[in-house]
PDB file of C-alpha atoms in Angstrom:
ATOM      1  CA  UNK X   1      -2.831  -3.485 -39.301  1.00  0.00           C
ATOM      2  CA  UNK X   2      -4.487  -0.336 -37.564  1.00  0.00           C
ATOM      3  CA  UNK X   3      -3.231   1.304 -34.786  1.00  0.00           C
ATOM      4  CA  UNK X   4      -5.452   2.738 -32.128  1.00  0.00           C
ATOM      5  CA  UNK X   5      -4.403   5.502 -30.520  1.00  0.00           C
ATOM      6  CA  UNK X   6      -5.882   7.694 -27.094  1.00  0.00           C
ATOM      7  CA  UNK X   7      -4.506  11.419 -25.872  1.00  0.00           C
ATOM      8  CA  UNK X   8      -5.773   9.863 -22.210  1.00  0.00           C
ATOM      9  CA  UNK X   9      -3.617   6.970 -22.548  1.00  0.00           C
ATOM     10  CA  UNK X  10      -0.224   6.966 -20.403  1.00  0.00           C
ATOM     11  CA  UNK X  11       2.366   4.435 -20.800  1.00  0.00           C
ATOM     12  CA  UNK X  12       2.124   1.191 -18.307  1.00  0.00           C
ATOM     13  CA  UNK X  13       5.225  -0.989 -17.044  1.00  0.00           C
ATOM     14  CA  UNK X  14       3.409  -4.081 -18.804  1.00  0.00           C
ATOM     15  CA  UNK X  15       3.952  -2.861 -22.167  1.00  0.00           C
ATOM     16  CA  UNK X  16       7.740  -3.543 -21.873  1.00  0.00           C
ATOM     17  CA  UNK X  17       6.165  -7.440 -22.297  1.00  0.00           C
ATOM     18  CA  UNK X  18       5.225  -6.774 -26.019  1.00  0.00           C
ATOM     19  CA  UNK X  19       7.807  -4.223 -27.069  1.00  0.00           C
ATOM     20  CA  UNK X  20       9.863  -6.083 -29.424  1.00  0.00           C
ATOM     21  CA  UNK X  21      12.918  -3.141 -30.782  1.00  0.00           C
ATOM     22  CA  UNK X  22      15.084  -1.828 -28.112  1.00  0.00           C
ATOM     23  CA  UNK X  23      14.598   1.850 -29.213  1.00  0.00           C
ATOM     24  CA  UNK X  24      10.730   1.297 -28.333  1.00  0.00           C
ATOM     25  CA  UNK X  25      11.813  -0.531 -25.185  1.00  0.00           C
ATOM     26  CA  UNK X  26      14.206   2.771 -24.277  1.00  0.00           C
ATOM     27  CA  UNK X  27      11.527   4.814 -25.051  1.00  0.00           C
ATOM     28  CA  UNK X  28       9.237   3.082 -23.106  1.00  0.00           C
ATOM     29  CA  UNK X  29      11.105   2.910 -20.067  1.00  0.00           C
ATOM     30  CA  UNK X  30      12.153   6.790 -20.253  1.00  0.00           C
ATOM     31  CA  UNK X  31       8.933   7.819 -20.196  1.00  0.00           C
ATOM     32  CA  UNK X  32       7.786   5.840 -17.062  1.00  0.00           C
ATOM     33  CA  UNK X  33      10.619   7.342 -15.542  1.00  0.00           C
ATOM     34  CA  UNK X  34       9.193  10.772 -16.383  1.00  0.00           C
ATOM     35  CA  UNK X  35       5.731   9.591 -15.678  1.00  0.00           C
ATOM     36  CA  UNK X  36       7.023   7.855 -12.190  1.00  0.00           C
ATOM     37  CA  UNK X  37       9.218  11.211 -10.790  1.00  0.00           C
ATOM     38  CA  UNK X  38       5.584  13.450 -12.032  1.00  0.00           C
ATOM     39  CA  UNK X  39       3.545  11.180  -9.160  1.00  0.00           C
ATOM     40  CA  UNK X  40       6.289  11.332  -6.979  1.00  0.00           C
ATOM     41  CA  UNK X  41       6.715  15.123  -6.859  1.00  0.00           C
ATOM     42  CA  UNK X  42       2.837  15.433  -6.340  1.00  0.00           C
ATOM     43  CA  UNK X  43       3.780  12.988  -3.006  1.00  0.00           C
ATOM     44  CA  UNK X  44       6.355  15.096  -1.772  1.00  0.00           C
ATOM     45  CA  UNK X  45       3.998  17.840  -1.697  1.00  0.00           C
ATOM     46  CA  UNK X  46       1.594  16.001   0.233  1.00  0.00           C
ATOM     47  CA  UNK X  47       4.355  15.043   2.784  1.00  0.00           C
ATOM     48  CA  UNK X  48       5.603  18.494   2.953  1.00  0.00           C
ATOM     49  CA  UNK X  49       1.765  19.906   3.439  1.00  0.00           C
ATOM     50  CA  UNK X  50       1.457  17.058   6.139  1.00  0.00           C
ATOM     51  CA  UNK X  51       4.883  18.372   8.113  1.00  0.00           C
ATOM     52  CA  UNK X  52       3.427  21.905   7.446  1.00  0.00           C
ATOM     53  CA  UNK X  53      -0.403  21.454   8.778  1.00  0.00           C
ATOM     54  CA  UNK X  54       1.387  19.149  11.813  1.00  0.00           C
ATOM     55  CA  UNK X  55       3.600  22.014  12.911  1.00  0.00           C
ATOM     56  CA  UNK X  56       6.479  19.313  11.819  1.00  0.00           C
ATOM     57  CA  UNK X  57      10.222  20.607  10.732  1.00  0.00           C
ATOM     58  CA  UNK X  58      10.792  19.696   6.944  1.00  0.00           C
ATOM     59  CA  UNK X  59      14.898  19.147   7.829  1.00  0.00           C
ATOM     60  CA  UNK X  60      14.428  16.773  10.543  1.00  0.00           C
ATOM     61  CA  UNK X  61      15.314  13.368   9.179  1.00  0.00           C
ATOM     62  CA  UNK X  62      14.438  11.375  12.231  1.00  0.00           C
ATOM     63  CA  UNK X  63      10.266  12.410  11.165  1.00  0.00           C
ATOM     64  CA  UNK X  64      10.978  11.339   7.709  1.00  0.00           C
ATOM     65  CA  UNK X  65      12.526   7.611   9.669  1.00  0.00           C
ATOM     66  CA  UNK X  66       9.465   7.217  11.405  1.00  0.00           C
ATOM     67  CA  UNK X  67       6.940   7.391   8.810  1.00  0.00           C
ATOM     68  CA  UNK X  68       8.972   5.244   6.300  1.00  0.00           C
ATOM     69  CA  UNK X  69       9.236   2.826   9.285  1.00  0.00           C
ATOM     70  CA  UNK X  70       5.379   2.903   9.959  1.00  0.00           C
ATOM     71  CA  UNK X  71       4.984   2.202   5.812  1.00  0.00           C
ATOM     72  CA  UNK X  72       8.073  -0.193   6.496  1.00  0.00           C
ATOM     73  CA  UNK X  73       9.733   1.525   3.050  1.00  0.00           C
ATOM     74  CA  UNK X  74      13.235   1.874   2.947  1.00  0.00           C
ATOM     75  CA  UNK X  75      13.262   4.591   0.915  1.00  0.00           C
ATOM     76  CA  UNK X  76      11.914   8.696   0.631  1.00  0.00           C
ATOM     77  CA  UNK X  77      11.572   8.040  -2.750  1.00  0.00           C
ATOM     78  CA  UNK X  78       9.251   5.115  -2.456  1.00  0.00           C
ATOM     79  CA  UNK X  79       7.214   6.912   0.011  1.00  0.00           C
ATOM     80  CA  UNK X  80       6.738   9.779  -2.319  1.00  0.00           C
ATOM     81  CA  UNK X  81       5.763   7.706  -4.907  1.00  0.00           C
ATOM     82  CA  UNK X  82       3.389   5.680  -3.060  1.00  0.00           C
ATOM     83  CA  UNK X  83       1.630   8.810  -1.248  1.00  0.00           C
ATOM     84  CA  UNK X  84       1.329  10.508  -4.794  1.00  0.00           C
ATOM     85  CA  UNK X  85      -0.502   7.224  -6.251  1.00  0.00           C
ATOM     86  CA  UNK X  86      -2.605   7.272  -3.372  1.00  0.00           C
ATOM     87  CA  UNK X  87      -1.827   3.955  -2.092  1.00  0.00           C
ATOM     88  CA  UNK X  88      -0.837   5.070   0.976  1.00  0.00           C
ATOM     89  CA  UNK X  89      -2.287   8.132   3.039  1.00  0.00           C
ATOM     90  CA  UNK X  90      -1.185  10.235   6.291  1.00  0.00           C
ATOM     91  CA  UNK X  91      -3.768   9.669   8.443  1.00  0.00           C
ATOM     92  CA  UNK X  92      -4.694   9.390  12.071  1.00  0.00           C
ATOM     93  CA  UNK X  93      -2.219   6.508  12.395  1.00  0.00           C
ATOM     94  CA  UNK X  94       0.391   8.469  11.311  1.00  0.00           C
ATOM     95  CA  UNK X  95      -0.331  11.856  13.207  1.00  0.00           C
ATOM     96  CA  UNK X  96      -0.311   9.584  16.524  1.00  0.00           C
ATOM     97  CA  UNK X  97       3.212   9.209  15.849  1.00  0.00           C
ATOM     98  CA  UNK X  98       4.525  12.886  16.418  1.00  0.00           C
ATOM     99  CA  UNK X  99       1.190  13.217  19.099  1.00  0.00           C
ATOM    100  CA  UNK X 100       3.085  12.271  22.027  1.00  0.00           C
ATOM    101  CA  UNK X 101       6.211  14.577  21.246  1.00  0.00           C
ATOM    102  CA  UNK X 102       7.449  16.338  24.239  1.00  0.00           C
ATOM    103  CA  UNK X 103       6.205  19.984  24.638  1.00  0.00           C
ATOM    104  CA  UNK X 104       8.183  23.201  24.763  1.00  0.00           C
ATOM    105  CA  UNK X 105       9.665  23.637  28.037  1.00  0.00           C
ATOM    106  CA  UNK X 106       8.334  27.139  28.014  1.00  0.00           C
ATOM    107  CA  UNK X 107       4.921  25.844  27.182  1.00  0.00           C
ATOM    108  CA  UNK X 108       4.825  24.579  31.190  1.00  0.00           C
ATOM    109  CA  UNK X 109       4.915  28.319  32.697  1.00  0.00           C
ATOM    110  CA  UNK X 110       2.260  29.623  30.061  1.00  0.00           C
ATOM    111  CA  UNK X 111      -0.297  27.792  32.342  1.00  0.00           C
ATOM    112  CA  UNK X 112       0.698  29.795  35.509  1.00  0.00           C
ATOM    113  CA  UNK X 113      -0.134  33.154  36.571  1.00  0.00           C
ATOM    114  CA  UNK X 114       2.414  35.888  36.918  1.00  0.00           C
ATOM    115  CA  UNK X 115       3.421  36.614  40.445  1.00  0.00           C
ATOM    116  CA  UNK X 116       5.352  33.999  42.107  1.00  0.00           C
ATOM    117  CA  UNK X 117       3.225  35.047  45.564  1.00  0.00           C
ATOM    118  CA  UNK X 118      -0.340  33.562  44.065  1.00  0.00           C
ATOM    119  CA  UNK X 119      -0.764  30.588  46.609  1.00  0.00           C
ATOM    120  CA  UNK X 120      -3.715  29.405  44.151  1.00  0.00           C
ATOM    121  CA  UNK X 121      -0.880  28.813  41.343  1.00  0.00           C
ATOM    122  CA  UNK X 122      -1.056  25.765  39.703  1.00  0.00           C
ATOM    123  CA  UNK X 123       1.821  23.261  39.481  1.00  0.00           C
ATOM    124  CA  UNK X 124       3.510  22.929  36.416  1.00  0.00           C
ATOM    125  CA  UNK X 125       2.686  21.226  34.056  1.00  0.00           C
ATOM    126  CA  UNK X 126       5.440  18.421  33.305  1.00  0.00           C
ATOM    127  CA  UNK X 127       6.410  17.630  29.374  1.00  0.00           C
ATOM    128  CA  UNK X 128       4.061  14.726  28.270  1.00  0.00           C
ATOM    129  CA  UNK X 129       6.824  11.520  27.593  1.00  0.00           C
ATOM    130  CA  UNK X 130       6.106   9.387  24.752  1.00  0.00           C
ATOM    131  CA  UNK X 131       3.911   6.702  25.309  1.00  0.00           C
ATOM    132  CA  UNK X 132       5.347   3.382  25.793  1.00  0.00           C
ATOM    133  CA  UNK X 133       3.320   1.082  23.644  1.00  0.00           C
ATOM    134  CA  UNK X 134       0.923  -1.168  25.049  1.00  0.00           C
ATOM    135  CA  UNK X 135       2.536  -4.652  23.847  1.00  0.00           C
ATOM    136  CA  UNK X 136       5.556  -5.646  22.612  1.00  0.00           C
ATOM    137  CA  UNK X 137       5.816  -7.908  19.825  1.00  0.00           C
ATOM    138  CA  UNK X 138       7.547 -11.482  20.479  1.00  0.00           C
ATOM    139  CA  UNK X 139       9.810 -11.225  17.327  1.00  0.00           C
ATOM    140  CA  UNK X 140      10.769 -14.741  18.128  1.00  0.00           C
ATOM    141  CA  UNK X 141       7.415 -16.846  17.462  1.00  0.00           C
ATOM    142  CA  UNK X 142       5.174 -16.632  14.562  1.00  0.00           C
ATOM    143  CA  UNK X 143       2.764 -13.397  14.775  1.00  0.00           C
ATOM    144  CA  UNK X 144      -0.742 -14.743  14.058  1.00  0.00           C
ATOM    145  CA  UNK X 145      -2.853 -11.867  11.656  1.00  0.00           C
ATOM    146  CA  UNK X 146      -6.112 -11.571  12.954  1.00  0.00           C
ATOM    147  CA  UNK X 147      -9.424  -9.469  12.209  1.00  0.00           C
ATOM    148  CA  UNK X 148     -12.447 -10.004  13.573  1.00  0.00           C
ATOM    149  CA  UNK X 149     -14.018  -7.128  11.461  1.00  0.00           C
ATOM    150  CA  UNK X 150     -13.634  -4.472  14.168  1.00  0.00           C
ATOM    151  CA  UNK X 151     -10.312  -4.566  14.750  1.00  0.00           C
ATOM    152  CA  UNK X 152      -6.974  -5.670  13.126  1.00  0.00           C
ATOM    153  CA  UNK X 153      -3.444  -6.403  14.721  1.00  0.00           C
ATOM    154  CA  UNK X 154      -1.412  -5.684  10.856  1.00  0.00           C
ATOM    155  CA  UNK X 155      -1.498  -3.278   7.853  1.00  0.00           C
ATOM    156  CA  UNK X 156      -1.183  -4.012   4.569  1.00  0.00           C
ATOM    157  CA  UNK X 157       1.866  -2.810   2.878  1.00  0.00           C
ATOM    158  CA  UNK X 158       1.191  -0.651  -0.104  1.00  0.00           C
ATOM    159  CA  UNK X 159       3.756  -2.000  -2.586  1.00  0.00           C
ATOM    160  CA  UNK X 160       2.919  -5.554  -2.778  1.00  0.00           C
ATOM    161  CA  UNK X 161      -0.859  -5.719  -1.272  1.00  0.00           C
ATOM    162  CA  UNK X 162      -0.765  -9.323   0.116  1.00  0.00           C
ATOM    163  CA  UNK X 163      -3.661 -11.362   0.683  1.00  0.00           C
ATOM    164  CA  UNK X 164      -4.571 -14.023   3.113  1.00  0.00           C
ATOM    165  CA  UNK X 165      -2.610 -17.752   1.273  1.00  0.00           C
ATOM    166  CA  UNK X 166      -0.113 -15.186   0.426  1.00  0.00           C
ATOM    167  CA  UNK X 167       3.591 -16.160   1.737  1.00  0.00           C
ATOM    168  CA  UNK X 168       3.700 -13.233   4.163  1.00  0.00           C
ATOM    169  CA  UNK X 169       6.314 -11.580   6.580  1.00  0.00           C
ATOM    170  CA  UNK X 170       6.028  -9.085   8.937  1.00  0.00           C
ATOM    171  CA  UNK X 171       7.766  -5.753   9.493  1.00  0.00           C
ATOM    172  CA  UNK X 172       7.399  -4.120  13.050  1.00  0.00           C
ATOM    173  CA  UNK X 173       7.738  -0.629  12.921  1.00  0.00           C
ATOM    174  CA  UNK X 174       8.260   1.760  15.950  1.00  0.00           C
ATOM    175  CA  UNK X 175       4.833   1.940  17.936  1.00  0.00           C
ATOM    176  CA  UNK X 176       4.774  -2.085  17.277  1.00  0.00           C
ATOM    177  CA  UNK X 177       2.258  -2.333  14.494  1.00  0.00           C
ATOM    178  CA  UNK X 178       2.804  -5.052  12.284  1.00  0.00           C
ATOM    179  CA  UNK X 179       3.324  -4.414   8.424  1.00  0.00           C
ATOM    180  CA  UNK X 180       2.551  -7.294   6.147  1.00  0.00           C
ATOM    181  CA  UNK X 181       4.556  -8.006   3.024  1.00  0.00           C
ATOM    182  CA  UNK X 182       4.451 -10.666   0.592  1.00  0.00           C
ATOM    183  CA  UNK X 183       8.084 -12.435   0.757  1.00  0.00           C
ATOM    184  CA  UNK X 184       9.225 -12.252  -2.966  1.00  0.00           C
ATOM    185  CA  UNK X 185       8.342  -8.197  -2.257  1.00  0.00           C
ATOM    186  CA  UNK X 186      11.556  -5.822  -3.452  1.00  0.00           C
ATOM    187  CA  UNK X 187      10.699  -3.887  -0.829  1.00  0.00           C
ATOM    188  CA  UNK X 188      10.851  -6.727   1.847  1.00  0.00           C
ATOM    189  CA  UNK X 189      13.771  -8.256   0.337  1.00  0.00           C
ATOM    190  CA  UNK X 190      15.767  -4.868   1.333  1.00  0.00           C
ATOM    191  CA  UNK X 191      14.156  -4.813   4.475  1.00  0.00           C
ATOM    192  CA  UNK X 192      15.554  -7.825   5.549  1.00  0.00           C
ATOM    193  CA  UNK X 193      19.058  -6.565   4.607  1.00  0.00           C
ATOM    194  CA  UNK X 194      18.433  -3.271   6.216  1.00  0.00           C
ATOM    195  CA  UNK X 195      15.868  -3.980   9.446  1.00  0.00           C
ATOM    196  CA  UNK X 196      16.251  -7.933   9.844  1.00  0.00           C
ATOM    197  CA  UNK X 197      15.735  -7.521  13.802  1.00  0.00           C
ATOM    198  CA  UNK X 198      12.507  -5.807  13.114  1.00  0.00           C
ATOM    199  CA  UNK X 199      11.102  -8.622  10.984  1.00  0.00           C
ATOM    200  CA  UNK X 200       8.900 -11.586  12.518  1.00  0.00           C
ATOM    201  CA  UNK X 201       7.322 -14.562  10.872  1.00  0.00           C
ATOM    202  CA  UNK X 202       3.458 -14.451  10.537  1.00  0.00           C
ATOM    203  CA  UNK X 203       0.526 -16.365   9.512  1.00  0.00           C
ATOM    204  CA  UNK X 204      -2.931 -15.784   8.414  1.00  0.00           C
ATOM    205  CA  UNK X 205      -5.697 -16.516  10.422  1.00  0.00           C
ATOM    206  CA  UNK X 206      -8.506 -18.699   9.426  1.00  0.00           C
ATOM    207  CA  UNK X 207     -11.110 -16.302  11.026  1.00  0.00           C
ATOM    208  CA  UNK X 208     -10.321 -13.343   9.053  1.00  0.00           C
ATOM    209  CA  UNK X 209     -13.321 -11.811   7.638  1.00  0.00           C
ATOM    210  CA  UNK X 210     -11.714  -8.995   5.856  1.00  0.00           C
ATOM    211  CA  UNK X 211     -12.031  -8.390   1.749  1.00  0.00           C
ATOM    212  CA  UNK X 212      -9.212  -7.458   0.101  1.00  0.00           C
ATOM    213  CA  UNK X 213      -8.505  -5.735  -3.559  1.00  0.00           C
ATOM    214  CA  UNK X 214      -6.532  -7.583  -6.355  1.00  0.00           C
ATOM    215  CA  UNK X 215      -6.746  -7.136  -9.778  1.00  0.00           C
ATOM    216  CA  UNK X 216      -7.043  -9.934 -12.703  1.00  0.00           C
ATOM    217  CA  UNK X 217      -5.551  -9.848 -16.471  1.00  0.00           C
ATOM    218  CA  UNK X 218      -7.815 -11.179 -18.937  1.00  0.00           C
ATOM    219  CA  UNK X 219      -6.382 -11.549 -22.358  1.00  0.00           C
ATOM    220  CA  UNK X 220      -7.654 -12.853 -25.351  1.00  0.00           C
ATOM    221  CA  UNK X 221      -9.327 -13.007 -28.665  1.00  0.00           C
ATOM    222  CA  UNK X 222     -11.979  -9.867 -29.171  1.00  0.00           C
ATOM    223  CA  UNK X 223     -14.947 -11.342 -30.545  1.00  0.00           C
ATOM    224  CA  UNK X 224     -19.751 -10.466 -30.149  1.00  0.00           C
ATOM    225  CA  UNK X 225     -20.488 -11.200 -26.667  1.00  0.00           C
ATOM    226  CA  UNK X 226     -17.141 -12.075 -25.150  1.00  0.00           C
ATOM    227  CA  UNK X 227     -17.099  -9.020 -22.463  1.00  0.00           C
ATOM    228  CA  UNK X 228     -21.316 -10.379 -21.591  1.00  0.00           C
ATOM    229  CA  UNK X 229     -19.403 -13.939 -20.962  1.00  0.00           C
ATOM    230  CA  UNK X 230     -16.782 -13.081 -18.789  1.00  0.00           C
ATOM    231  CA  UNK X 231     -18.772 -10.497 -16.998  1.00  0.00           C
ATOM    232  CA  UNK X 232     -21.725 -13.801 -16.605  1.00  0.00           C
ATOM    233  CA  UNK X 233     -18.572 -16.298 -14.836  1.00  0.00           C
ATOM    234  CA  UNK X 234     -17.791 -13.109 -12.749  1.00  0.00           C
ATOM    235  CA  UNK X 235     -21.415 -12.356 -11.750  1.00  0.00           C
ATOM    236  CA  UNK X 236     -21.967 -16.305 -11.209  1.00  0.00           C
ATOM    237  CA  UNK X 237     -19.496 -16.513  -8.339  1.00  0.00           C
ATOM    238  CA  UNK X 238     -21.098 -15.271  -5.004  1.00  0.00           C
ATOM    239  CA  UNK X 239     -17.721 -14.863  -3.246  1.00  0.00           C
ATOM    240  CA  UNK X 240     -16.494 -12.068  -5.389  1.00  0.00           C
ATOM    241  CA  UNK X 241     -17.396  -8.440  -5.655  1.00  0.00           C
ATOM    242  CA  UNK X 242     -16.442  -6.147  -8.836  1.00  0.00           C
ATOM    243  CA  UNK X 243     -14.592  -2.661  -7.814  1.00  0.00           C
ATOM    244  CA  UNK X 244     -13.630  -1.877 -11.780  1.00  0.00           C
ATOM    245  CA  UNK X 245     -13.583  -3.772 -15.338  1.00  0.00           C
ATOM    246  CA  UNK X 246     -11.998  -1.932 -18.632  1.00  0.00           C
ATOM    247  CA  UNK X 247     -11.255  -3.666 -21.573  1.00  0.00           C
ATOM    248  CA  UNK X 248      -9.094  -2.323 -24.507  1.00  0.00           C
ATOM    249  CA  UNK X 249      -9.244  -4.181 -28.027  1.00  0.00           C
ATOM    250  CA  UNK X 250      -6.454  -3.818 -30.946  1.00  0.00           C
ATOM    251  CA  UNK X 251      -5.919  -5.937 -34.058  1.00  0.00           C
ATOM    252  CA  UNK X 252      -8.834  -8.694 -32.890  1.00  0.00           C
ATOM    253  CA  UNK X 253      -7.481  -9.416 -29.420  1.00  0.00           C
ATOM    254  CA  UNK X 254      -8.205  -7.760 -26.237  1.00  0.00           C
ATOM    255  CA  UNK X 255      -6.152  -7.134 -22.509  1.00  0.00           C
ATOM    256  CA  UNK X 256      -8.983  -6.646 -19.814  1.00  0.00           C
ATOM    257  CA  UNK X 257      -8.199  -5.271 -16.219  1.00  0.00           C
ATOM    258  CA  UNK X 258     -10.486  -6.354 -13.534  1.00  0.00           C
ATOM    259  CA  UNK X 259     -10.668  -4.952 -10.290  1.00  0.00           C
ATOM    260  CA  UNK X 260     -12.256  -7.160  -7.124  1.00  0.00           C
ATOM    261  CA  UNK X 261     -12.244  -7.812  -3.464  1.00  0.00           C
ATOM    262  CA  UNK X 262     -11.764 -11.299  -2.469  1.00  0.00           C
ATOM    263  CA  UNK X 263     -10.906 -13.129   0.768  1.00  0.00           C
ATOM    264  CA  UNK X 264      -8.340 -15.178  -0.374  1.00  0.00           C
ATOM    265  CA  UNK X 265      -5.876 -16.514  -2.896  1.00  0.00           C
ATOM    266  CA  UNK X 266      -8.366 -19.889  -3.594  1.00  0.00           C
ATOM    267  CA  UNK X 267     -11.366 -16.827  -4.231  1.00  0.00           C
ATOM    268  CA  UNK X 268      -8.461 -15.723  -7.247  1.00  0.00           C
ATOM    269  CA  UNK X 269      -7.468 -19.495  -8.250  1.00  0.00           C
ATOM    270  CA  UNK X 270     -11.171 -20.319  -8.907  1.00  0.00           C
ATOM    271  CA  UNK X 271     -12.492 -17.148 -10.510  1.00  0.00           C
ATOM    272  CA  UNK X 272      -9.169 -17.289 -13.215  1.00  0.00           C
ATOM    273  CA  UNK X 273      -9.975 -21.080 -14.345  1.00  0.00           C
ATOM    274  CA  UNK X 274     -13.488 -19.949 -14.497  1.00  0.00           C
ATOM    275  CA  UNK X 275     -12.662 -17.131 -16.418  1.00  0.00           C
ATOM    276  CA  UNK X 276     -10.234 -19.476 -18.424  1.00  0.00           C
ATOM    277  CA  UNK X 277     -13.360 -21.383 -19.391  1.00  0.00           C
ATOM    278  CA  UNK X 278     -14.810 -18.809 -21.546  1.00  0.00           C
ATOM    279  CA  UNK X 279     -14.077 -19.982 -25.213  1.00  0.00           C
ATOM    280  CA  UNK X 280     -12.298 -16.768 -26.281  1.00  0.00           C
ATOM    281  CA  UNK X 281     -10.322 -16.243 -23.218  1.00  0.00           C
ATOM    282  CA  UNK X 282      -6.441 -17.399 -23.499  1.00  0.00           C
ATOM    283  CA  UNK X 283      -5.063 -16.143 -20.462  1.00  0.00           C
ATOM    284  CA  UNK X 284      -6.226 -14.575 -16.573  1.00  0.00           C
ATOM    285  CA  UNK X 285      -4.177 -13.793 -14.224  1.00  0.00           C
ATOM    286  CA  UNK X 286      -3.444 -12.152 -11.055  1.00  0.00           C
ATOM    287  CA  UNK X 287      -0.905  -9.387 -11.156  1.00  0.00           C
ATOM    288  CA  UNK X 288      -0.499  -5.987  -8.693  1.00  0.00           C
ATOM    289  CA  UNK X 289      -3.052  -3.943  -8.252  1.00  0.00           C
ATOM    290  CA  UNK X 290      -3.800  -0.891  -9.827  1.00  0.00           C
TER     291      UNK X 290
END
């Protein structure tokens, strides 16, 4: 039996699936441990850079609240993680949240002229309130997730990437945007512990015209011309776009990743038995993206 090896190659949580001695398995998990607190220390430096760039104070706990309510994550840790495997970013969305902070109440007298005779003085400027949002979510009937390819009323969360014929929940966060979770989510399990008044029932909408990224795991038996055939079933089927394929062989059988955007869960149900048809193929399935 040989044994491939690669200096590139970094351990995955899947492994722990073929591991058979529980030394390997302790090994295993210690070094995704190692491996997992690496990417999260890269995302607390983009979070601290953010609160930095922002003008934001690093010891106020009530910012660090808002964003992981806007992600709806329970925990810093989480959000580290997730910022420092880019699955989530700070943007605009984000920003918007600290935008409508009161200003300094010196800031008002900057903006007036010294001398308190100057008739032509302007008035002072009053502290901008925070906005009050424009809706407010009926957390009582069944939030309906639209997109008519301009605009969209939810935002995918990060840790579970649902997709519409998902079983989906929604989290509310503070300016009333809707975070979508899949309902066997970790994260969503805790949330309904933790936030259950924020939490609404949704469904997808027929309309939506939105892609969406999942991944596939093809498994099987390495053979000439396998990768030409599966890449043929995947090419075959109009519906579905390719975003990444790799394909690592050991010992005559092979573990395949492929990356697409699809619509829905039926785009993922078809392409897999299709897939499945190819002679050397013994298993594709869906699992989390990467």
């Amino acid at each position: 039996m040989e044994i491939l090896t690669s200096k590139t190659q970094t351990p995955k949580e899947e492994w722990i699936h073929f591991i058979t001695t529980a030394k390997a398995k302790t090994r295993l998990q210690a070094a995704l441990r190692k491996d997992k607190k690496q990417i999260a220390a890269k995302g607390e430096n983009i979070f601290n850079n953010f609160l930095e760039e922002n003008g934001l104070a690093k010891n106020d706990l009530s910012i660090v609240d808002k964003i992981l309510n806007h992600f709806g994550i329970d925990k810093k840790e989480e959000l580290f993680y997730q910022l420092g495997s880019n699955n989530i970013s700070l943007d605009e969305s984000v920003k918007k949240l600290f935008k409508n902070k009161s200003q300094n109440v010196f800031m008002k007298y900057l903006k007036m002229p010294f001398g308190g005779n100057n008739k032509s003085a302007p008035v002072p400027v009053k502290p901008e309130s925070v906005a009050a949002p424009d809706r407010k979510i009926d957390r009582k009937a069944t939030y309906i997730l639209r997109d008519d390819g301009k605009e969209k009323n939810y935002t995918i969360a990060p840790c579970c990437c649902p997709i519409p014929g998902d079983d989906v929940l929604g989290y509310i966060n503070e300016d009333e945007t809707v975070v979508v979770h899949k309902r066997s989510c970790p994260i969503a399990m805790k949330l309904k512990s933790s936030f259950g008044p924020r939490l609404v029932s949704t469904q997808w909408d027929e309309r939506i015209d939105e892609s969406f990224p999942a991944t596939i795991e093809i498994k099987g038996i390495d053979g000439v011309g396998v990768l030409n055939h599966i890449t043929k079933v995947i090419s075959e089927d109009l519906a579905i776009n390719i975003r990444n394929l790799s394909i690592e062989s050991n010992d005559g059988l092979f573990t395949g990743k492929l990356g697409i955007m699809v619509h829905d869960v039926q785009d993922i149900e078809k392409l897999c038995n299709n897939i499945k048809k190819v002679k050397e193929v013994k298993s594709a399935v869906r699992v989390k993206n990467i």
